[in-house]
CSV table of C-alpha atoms and ligand atoms in Angstrom, one decimal:
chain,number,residue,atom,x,y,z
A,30,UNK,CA,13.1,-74.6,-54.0
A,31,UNK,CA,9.4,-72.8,-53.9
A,32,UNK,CA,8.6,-70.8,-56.9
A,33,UNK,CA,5.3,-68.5,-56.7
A,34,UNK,CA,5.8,-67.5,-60.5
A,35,UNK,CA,2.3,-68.5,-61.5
A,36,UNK,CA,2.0,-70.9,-64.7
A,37,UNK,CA,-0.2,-70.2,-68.0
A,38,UNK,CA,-3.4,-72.0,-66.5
A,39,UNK,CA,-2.7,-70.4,-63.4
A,40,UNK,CA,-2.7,-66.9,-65.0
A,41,UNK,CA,-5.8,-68.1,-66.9
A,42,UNK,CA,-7.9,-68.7,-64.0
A,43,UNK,CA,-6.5,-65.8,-61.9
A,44,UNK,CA,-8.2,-63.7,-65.3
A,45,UNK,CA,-11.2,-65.6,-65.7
A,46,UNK,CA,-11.8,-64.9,-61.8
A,47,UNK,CA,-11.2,-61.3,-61.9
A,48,UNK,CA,-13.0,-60.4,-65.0
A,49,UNK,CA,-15.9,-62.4,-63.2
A,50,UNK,CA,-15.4,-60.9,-60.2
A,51,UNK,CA,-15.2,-57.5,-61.7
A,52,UNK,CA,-18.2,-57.7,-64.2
A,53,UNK,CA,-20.9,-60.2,-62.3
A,54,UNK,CA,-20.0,-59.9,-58.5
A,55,UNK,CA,-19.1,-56.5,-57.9
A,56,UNK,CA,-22.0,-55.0,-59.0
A,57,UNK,CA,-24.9,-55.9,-56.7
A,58,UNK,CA,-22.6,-56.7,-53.9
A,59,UNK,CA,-23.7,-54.0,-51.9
A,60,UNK,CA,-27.3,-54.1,-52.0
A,61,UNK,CA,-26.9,-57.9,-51.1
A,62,UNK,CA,-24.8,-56.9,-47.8
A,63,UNK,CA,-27.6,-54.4,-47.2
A,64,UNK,CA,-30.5,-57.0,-47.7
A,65,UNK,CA,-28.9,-59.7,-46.9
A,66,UNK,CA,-29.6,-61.6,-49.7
A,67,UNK,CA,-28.0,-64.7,-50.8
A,68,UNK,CA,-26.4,-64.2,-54.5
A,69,UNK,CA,-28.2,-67.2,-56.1
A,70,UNK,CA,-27.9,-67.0,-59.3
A,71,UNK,CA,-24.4,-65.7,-59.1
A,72,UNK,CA,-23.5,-69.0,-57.4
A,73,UNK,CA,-25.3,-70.4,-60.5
A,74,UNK,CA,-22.6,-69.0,-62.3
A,75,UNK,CA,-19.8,-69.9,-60.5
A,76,UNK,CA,-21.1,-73.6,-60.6
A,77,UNK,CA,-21.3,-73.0,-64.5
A,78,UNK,CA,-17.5,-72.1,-64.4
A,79,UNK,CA,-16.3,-74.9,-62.8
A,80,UNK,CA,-15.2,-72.9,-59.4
A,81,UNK,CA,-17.7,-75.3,-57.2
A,82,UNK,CA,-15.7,-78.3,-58.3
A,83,UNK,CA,-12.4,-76.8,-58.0
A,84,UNK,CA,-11.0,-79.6,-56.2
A,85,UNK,CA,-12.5,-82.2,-57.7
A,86,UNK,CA,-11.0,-84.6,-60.2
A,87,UNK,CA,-12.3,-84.5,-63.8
A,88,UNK,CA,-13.5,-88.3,-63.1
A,89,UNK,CA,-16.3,-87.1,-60.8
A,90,UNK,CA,-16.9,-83.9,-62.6
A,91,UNK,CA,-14.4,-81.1,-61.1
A,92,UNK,CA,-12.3,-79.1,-62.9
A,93,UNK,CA,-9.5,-80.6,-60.9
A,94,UNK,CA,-7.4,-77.9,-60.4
A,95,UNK,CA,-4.7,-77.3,-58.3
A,96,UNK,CA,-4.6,-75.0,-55.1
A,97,UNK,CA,-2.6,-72.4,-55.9
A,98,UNK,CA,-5.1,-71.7,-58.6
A,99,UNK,CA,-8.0,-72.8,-55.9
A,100,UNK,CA,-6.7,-69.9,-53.9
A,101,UNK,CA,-6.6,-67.0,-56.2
A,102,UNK,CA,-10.4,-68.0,-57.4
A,103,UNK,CA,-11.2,-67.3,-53.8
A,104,UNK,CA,-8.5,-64.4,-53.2
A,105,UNK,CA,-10.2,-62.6,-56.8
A,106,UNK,CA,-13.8,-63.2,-55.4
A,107,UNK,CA,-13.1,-62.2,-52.0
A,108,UNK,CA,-11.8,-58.7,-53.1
A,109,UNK,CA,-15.4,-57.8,-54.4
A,110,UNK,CA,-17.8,-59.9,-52.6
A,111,UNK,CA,-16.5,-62.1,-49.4
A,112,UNK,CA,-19.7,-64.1,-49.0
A,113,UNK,CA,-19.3,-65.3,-52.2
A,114,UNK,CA,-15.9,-66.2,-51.5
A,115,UNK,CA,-16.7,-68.1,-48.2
A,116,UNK,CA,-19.9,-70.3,-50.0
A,117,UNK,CA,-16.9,-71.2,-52.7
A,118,UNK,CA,-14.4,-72.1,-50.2
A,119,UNK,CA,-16.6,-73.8,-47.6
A,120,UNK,CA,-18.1,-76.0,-51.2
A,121,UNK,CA,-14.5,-76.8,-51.7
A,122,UNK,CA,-13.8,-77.6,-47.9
A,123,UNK,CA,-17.1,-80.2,-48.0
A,124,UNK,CA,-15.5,-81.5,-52.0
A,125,UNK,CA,-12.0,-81.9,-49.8
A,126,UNK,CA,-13.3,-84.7,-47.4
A,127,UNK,CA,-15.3,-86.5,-50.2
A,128,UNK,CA,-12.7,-86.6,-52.9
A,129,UNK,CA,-10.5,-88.2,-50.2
A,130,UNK,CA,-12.3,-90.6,-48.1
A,131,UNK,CA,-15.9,-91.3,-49.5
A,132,UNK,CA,-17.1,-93.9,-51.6
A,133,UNK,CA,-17.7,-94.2,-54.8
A,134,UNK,CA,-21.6,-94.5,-54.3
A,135,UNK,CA,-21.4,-91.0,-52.3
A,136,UNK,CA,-19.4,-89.5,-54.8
A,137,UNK,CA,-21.4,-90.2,-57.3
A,138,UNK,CA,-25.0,-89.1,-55.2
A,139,UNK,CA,-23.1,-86.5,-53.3
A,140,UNK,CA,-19.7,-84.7,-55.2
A,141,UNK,CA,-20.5,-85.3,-58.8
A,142,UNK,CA,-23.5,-82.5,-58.8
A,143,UNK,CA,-21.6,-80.4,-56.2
A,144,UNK,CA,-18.4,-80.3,-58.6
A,145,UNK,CA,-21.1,-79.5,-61.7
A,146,UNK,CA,-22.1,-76.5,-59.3
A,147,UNK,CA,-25.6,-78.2,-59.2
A,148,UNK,CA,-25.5,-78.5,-55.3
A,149,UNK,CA,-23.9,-77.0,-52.4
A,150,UNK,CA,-22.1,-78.8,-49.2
A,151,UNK,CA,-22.1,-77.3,-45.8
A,152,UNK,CA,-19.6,-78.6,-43.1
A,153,UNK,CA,-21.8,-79.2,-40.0
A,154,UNK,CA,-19.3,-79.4,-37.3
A,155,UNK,CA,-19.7,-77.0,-34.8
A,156,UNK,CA,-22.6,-77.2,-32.4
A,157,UNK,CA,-24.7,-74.5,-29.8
A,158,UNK,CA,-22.0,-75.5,-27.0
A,159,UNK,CA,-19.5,-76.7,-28.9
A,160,UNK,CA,-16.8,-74.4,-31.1
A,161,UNK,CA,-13.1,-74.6,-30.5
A,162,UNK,CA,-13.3,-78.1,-28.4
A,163,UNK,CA,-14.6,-80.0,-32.0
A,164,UNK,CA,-13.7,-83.3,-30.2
A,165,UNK,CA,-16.5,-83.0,-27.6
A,166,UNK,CA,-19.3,-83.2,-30.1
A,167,UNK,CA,-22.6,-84.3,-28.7
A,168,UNK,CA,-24.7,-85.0,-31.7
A,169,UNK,CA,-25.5,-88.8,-31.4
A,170,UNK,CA,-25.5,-91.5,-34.4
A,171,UNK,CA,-26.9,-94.6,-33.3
A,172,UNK,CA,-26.5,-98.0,-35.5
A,173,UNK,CA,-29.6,-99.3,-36.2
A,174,UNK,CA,-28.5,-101.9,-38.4
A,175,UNK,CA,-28.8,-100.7,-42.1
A,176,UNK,CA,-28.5,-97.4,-41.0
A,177,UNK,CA,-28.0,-94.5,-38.0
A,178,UNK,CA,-30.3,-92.5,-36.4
A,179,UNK,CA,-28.9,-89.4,-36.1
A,180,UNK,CA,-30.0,-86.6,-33.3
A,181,UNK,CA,-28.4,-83.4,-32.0
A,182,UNK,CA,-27.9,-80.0,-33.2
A,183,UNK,CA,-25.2,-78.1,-35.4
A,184,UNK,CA,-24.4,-74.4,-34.9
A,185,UNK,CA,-23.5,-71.4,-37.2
A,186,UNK,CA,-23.1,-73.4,-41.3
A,187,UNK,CA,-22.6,-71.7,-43.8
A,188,UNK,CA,-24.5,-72.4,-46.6
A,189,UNK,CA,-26.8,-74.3,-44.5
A,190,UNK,CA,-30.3,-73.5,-45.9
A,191,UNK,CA,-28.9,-73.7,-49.0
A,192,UNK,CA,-27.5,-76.9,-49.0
A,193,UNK,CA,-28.3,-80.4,-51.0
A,194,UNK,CA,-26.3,-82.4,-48.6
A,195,UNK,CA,-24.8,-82.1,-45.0
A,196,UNK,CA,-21.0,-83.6,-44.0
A,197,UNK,CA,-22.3,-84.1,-40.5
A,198,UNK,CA,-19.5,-85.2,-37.9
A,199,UNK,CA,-21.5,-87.1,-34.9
A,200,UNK,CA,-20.5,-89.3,-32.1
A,201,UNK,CA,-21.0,-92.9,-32.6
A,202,UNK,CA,-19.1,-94.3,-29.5
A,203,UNK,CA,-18.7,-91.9,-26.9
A,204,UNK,CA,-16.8,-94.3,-24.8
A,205,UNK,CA,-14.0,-93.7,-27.6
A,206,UNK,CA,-14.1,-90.3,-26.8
A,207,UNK,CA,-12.6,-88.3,-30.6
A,208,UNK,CA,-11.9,-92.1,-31.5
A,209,UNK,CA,-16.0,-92.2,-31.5
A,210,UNK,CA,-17.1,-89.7,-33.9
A,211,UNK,CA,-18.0,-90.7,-37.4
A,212,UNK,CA,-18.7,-88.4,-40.6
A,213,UNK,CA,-21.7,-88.7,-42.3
A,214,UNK,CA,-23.2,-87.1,-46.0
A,215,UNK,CA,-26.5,-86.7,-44.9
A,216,UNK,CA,-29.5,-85.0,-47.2
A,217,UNK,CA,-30.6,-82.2,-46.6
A,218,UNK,CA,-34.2,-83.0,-47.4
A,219,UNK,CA,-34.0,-85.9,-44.9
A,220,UNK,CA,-37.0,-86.4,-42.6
A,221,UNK,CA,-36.2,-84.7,-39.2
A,222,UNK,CA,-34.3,-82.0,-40.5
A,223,UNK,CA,-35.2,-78.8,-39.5
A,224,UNK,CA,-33.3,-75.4,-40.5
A,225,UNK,CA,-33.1,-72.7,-38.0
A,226,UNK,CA,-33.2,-69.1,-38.0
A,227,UNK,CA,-31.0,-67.3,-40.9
A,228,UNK,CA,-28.3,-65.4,-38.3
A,229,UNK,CA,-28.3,-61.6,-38.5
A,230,UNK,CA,-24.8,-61.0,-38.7
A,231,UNK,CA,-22.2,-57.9,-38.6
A,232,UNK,CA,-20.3,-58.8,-42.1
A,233,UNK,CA,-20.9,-61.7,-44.8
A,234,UNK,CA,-24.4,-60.7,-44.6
A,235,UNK,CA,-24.9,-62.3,-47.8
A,236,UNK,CA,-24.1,-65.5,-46.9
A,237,UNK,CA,-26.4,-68.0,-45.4
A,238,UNK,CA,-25.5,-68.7,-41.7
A,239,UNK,CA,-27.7,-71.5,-40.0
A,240,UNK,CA,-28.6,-73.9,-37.0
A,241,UNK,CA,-29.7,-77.2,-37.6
A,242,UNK,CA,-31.8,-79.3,-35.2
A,243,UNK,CA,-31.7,-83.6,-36.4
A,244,UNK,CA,-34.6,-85.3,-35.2
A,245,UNK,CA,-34.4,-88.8,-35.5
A,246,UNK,CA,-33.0,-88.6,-38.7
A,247,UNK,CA,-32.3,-92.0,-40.5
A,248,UNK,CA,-29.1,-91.9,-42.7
A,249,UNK,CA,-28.6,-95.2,-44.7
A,250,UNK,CA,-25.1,-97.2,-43.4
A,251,UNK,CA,-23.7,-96.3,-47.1
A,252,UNK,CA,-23.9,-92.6,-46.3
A,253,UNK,CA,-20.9,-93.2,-43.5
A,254,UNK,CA,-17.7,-91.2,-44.7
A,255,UNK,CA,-14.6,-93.3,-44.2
A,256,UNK,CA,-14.5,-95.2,-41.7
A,257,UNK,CA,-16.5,-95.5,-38.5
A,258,UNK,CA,-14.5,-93.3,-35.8
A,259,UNK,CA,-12.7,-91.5,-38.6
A,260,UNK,CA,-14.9,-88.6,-38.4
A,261,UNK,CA,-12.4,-86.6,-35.9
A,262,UNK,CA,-9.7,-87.3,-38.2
A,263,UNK,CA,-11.6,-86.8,-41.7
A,264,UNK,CA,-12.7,-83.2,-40.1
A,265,UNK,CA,-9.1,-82.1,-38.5
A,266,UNK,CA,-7.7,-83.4,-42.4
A,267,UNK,CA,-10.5,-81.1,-43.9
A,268,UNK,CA,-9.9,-78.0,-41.9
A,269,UNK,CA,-5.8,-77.8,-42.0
A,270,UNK,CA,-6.8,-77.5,-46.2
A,271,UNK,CA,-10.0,-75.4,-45.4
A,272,UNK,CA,-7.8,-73.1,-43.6
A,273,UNK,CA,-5.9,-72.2,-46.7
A,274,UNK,CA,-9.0,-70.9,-48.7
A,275,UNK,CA,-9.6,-68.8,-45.4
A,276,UNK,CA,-6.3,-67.2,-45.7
A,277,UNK,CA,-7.2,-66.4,-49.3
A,278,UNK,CA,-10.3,-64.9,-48.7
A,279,UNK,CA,-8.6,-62.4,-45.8
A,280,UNK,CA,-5.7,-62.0,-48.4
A,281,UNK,CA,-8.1,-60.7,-51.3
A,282,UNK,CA,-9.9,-58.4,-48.2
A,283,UNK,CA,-6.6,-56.7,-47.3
A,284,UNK,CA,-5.6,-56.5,-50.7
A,285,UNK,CA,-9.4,-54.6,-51.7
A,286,UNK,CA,-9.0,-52.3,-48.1
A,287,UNK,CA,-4.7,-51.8,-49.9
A,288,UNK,CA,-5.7,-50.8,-53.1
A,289,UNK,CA,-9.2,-48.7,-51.8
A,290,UNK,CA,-7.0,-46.7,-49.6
A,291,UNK,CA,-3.8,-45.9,-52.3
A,292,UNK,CA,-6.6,-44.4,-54.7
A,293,UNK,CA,-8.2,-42.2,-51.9
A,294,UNK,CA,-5.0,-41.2,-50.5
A,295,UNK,CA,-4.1,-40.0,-53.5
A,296,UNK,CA,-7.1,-38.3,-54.5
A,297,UNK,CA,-8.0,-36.5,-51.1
A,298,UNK,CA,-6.4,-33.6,-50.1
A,299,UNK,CA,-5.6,-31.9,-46.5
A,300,UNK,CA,-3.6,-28.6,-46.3
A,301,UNK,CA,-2.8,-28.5,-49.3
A,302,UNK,CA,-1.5,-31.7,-50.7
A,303,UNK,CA,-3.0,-35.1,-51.3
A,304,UNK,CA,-3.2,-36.9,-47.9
A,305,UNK,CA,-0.4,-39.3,-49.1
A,306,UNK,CA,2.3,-37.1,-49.0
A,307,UNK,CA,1.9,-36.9,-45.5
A,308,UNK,CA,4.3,-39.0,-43.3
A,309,UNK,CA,1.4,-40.8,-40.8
A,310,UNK,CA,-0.5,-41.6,-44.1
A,311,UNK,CA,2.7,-43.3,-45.6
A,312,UNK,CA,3.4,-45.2,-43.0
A,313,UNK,CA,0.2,-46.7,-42.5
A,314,UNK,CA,0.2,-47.6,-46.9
A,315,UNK,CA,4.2,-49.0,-46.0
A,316,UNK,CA,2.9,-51.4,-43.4
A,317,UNK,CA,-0.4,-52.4,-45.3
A,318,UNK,CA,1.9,-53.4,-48.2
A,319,UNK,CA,4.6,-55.4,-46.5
A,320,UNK,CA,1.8,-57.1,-44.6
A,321,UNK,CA,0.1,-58.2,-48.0
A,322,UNK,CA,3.4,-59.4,-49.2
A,323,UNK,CA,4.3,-61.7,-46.3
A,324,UNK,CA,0.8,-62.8,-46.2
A,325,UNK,CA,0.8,-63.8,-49.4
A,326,UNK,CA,4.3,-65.6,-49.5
A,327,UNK,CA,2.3,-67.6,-46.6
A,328,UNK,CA,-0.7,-68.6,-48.4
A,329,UNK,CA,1.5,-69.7,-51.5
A,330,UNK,CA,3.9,-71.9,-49.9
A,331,UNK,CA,0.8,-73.6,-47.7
A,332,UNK,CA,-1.1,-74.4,-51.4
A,333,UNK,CA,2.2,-75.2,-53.0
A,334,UNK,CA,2.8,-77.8,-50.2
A,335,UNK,CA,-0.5,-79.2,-50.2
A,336,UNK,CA,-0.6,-79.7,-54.1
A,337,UNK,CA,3.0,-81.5,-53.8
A,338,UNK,CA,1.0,-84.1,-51.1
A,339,UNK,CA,2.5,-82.9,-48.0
A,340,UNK,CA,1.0,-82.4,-44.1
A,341,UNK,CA,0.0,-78.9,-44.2
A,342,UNK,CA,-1.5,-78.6,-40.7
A,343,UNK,CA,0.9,-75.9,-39.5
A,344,UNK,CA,1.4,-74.0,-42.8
A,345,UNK,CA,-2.2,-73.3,-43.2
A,346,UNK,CA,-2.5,-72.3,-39.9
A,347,UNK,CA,0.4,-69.9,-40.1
A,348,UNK,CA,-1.2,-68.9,-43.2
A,349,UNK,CA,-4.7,-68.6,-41.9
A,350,UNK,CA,-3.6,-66.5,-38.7
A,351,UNK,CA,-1.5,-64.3,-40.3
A,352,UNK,CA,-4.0,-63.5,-43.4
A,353,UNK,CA,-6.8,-63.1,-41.1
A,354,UNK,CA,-4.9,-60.8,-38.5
A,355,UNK,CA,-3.3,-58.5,-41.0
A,356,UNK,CA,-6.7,-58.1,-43.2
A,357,UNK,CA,-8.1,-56.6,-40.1
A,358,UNK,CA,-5.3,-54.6,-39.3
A,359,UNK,CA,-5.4,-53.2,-42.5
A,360,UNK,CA,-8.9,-53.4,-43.2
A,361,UNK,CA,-9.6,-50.9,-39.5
A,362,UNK,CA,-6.8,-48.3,-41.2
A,363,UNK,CA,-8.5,-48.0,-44.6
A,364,UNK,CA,-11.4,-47.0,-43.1
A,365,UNK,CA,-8.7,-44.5,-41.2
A,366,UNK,CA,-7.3,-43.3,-44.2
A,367,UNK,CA,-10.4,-42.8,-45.6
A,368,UNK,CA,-11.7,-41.0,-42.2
A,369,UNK,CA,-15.8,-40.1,-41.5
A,370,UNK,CA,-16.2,-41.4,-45.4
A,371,UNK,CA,-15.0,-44.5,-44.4
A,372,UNK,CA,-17.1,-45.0,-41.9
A,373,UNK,CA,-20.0,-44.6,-43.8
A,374,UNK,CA,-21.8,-47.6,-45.6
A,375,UNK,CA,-21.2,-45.7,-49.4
A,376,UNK,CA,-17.1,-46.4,-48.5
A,377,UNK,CA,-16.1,-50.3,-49.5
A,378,UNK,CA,-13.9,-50.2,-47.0
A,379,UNK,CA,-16.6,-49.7,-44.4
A,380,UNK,CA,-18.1,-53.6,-45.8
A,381,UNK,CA,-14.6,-55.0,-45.7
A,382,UNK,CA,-13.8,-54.3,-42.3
A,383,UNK,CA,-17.0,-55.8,-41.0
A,384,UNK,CA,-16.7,-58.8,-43.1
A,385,UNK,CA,-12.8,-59.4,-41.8
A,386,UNK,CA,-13.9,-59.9,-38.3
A,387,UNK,CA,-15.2,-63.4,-39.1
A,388,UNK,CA,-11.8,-64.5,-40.5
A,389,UNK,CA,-10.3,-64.3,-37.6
A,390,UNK,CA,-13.2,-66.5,-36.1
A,391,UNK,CA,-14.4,-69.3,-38.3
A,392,UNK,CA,-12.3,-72.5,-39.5
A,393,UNK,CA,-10.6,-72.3,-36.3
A,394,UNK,CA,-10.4,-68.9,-34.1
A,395,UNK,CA,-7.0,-67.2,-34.5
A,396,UNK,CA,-5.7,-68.8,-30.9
A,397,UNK,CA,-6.6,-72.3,-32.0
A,398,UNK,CA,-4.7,-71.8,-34.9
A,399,UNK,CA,-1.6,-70.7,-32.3
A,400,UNK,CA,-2.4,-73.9,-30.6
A,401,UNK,CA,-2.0,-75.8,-33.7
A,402,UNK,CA,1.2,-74.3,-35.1
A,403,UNK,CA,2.9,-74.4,-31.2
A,404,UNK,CA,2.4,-77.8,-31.4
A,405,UNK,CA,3.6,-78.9,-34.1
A,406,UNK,CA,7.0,-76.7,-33.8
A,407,UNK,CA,7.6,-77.9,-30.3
A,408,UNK,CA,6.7,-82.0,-31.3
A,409,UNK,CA,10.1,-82.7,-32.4
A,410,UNK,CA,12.2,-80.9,-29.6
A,411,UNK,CA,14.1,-82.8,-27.9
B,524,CAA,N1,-5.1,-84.3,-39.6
B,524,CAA,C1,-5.2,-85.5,-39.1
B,524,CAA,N2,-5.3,-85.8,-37.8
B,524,CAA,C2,-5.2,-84.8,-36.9
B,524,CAA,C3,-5.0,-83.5,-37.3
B,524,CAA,C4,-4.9,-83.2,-38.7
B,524,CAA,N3,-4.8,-82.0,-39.2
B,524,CAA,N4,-5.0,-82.7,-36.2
B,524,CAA,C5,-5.1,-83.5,-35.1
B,524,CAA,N5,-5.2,-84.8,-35.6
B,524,CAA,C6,-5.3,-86.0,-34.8
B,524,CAA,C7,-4.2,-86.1,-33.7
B,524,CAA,O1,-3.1,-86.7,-34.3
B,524,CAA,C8,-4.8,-86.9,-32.6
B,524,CAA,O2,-4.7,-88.3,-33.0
B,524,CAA,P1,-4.6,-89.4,-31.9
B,524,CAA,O3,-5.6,-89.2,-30.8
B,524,CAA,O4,-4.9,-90.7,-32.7
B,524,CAA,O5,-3.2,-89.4,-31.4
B,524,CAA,C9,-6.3,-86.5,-32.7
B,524,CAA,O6,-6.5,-85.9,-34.0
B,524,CAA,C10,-6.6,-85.5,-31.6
B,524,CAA,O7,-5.8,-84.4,-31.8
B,524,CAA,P2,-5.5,-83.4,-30.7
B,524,CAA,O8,-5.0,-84.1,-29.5
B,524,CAA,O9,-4.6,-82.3,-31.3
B,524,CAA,O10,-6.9,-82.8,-30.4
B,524,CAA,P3,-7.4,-81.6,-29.4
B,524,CAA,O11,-8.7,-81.9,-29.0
B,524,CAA,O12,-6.3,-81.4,-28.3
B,524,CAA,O13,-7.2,-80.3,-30.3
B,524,CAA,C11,-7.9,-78.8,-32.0
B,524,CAA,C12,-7.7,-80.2,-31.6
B,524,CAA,C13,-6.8,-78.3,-32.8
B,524,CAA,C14,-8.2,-77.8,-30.8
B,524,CAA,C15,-9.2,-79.0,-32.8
B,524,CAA,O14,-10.3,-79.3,-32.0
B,524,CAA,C16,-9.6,-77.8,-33.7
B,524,CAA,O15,-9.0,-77.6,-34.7
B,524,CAA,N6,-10.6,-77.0,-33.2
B,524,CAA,C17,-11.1,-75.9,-34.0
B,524,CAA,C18,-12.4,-76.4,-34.7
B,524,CAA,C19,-12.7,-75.6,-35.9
B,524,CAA,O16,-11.8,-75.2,-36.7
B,524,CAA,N7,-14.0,-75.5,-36.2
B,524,CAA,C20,-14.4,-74.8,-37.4
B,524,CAA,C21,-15.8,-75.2,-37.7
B,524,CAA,S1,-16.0,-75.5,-39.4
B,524,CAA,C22,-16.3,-73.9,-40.1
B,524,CAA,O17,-16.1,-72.9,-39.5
B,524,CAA,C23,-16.7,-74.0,-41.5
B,524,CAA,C24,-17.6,-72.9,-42.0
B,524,CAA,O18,-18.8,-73.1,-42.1
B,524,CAA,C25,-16.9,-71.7,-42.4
């Protein structure tokens, strides 16, 4: 039987979160959207807390905490501030794969000072032509003996110029077809790296969005993640948990663009009355809140799972889709509710509905995740 009664610790963090939130990231939040400024030393902070090394074991540094609590950090942050939610969630996507499958010389070069919040991961799996279809990867990783040479571009990372070290997925045997690709930790410093153009984008603004070019880049044979030919495997594994911190951070929007629109409902008035006593205003605030619920009954039972060690593939995508489609739904009728204000740059709700879009897009784009769950529901029929 599920039960999504949070524990003391639980209720602990979800405070510590929210008072942070409240009191460190909500205050500059907008003029970093405006200027697109990264929130440095705010992610300073959040290392200091322990929320970079959320999922990381207390023997290399994390706070090792579980993901129920992993998704209200991200849920709390993302009501305020969703870039800093994403660099938090796509640090704890990068911690995933390591804590899992990497060695204990990489995790001791590579996670310990990303759990201490002294260094940020990026995920470099997508490329220029290559999105939704991650198995046809054409950045090459030759053996050279002692080590790979590494060539090929990666498209759209977050955190990318940011970042001390790269989880690179590249094909080492194309012949193998996904059977080929291998993952990599790969520093960021490393000769023949060179960091594109920051994208100009419509909503996270604040976060750092990337290309990377590798040229020739050697990687020592001790940086290889897993196994060789893993890598299709190791990133699939890291995105069905991934995909639960996304749901999180659409949750925490739709609860912001909820909340946003029951106070100006409430204050506003039209012929006479505050706007919510009118039936096409109630009906929008009904839905919004019955969407939140189930959303958040999904994003529960896919952490609750995953901490009790089960396959989570199709529950975070369930989770991930659904989060991601209602936070837009609701996100596009606050800025209804809240009508020419809301469409101005003063309104919250204005910033939340641009920075929804992309949960519908990153970590898998909602109609992968429908490929995902389809599959798995129709495996077993006979
Ligand atoms: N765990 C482990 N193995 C898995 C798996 C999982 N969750 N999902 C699939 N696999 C395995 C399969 O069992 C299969 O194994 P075998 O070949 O040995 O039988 C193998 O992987 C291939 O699986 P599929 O046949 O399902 O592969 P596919 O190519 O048909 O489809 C896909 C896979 C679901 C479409 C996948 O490519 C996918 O998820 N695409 C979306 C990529 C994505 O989410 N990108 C996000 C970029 S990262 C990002 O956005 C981070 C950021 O910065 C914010």
């Amino acid at each position: 039987m599920l039960s999504f009664e949070l524990n003391e610790l639980q209720e602990s963090i979800k405070d510590t979160a929210r008072s942070f939130a409240k009191e460190v990231i909500a205050p500059g939040a907008t003029d970093r959207d405006k200027n697109a400024e990264f929130p440095t030393e705010i992610i300073k902070q959040v290392g200091e807390l322990g929320f970079l090394g959320m999922n990381v074991p207390e023997q290399w540094d994390g706070s090792g905490l579980d993901n129920v609590s992993q998704c209200i950090v991200i849920e709390e942050f993302a009501k305020v501030d969703a870039s800093v939610s994403v660099i938090v969630s796509v640090q704890k996507l990068v911690n995933s794969v390591l804590v899992k499958s990497a060695s204990d010389s990489i995790k001791e070069r590579f996670l310990k000072p990303m759990a201490r919040g002294e260094m940020l991961g990026a995920y470099c799996l997508s490329e220029p032509e290559v999105g939704s279809d991650a198995r046809g990867i054409k950045t090459m990783a030759v053996d050279e003996g002692d080590h790979f040479i590494i060539n090929g571009s990666k498209n759209w990372i977050t955190t990318g110029s940011k970042a001390g070290v790269f989880l690179v997925f590249a094909q080492t045997n194309p012949d193998l077809k996904h059977k080929g690709i291998t993952a990599f930790v790969m520093d960021a410093k490393s000769e023949g790296v060179t960091i594109g153009l920051k994208e100009d984008k419509m909503g996270l603004r604040s976060s750092d969005t990337v290309s990377l070019a590798f040229n020739n880049v050697k990687v020592p044979k001790e940086n290889v993640v897993g196994k060789v030919g893993e890598g299709f495997y190791l990133a699939m594994q890291g995105l069905a948990g991934g995909r639960i911190g996304i749901a999180s951070q659409a949750l925490g929007l739709a609860k912001a663009a909820f909340d946003l629109s029951l106070k100006y409902s409430a204050e506003r008035h039209s012929m006479g009355v505050p706007i919510n006593q009118h039936q096409a205003i109630q009906i929008k605030l009904a839905q919004m809140s019955m969407k939140i619920s189930a959303a958040e009954l999904l994003v529960q039972k896919a952490a609750y799972l995953d901490d009790l060690g089960q396959d989570v593939g199709r529950e975070s995508s369930e989770a991930k889709l659904f989060a991601s489609t209602i936070a837009n739904d609701i996100a596009r009728e606050a800025v209804q509710i809240h009508g020419g204000y809301g469409y101005v740059r003063e309104y919250l709700v204005e910033r939340i509905m641009r920075d929804a879009k992309i949960t519908e897009i990153y970590e898998g784009t909602s109609e992968i995740q429908h490929i995902v769950i389809a599959r798995d529901v129709i495996k077993n029929v006979q």
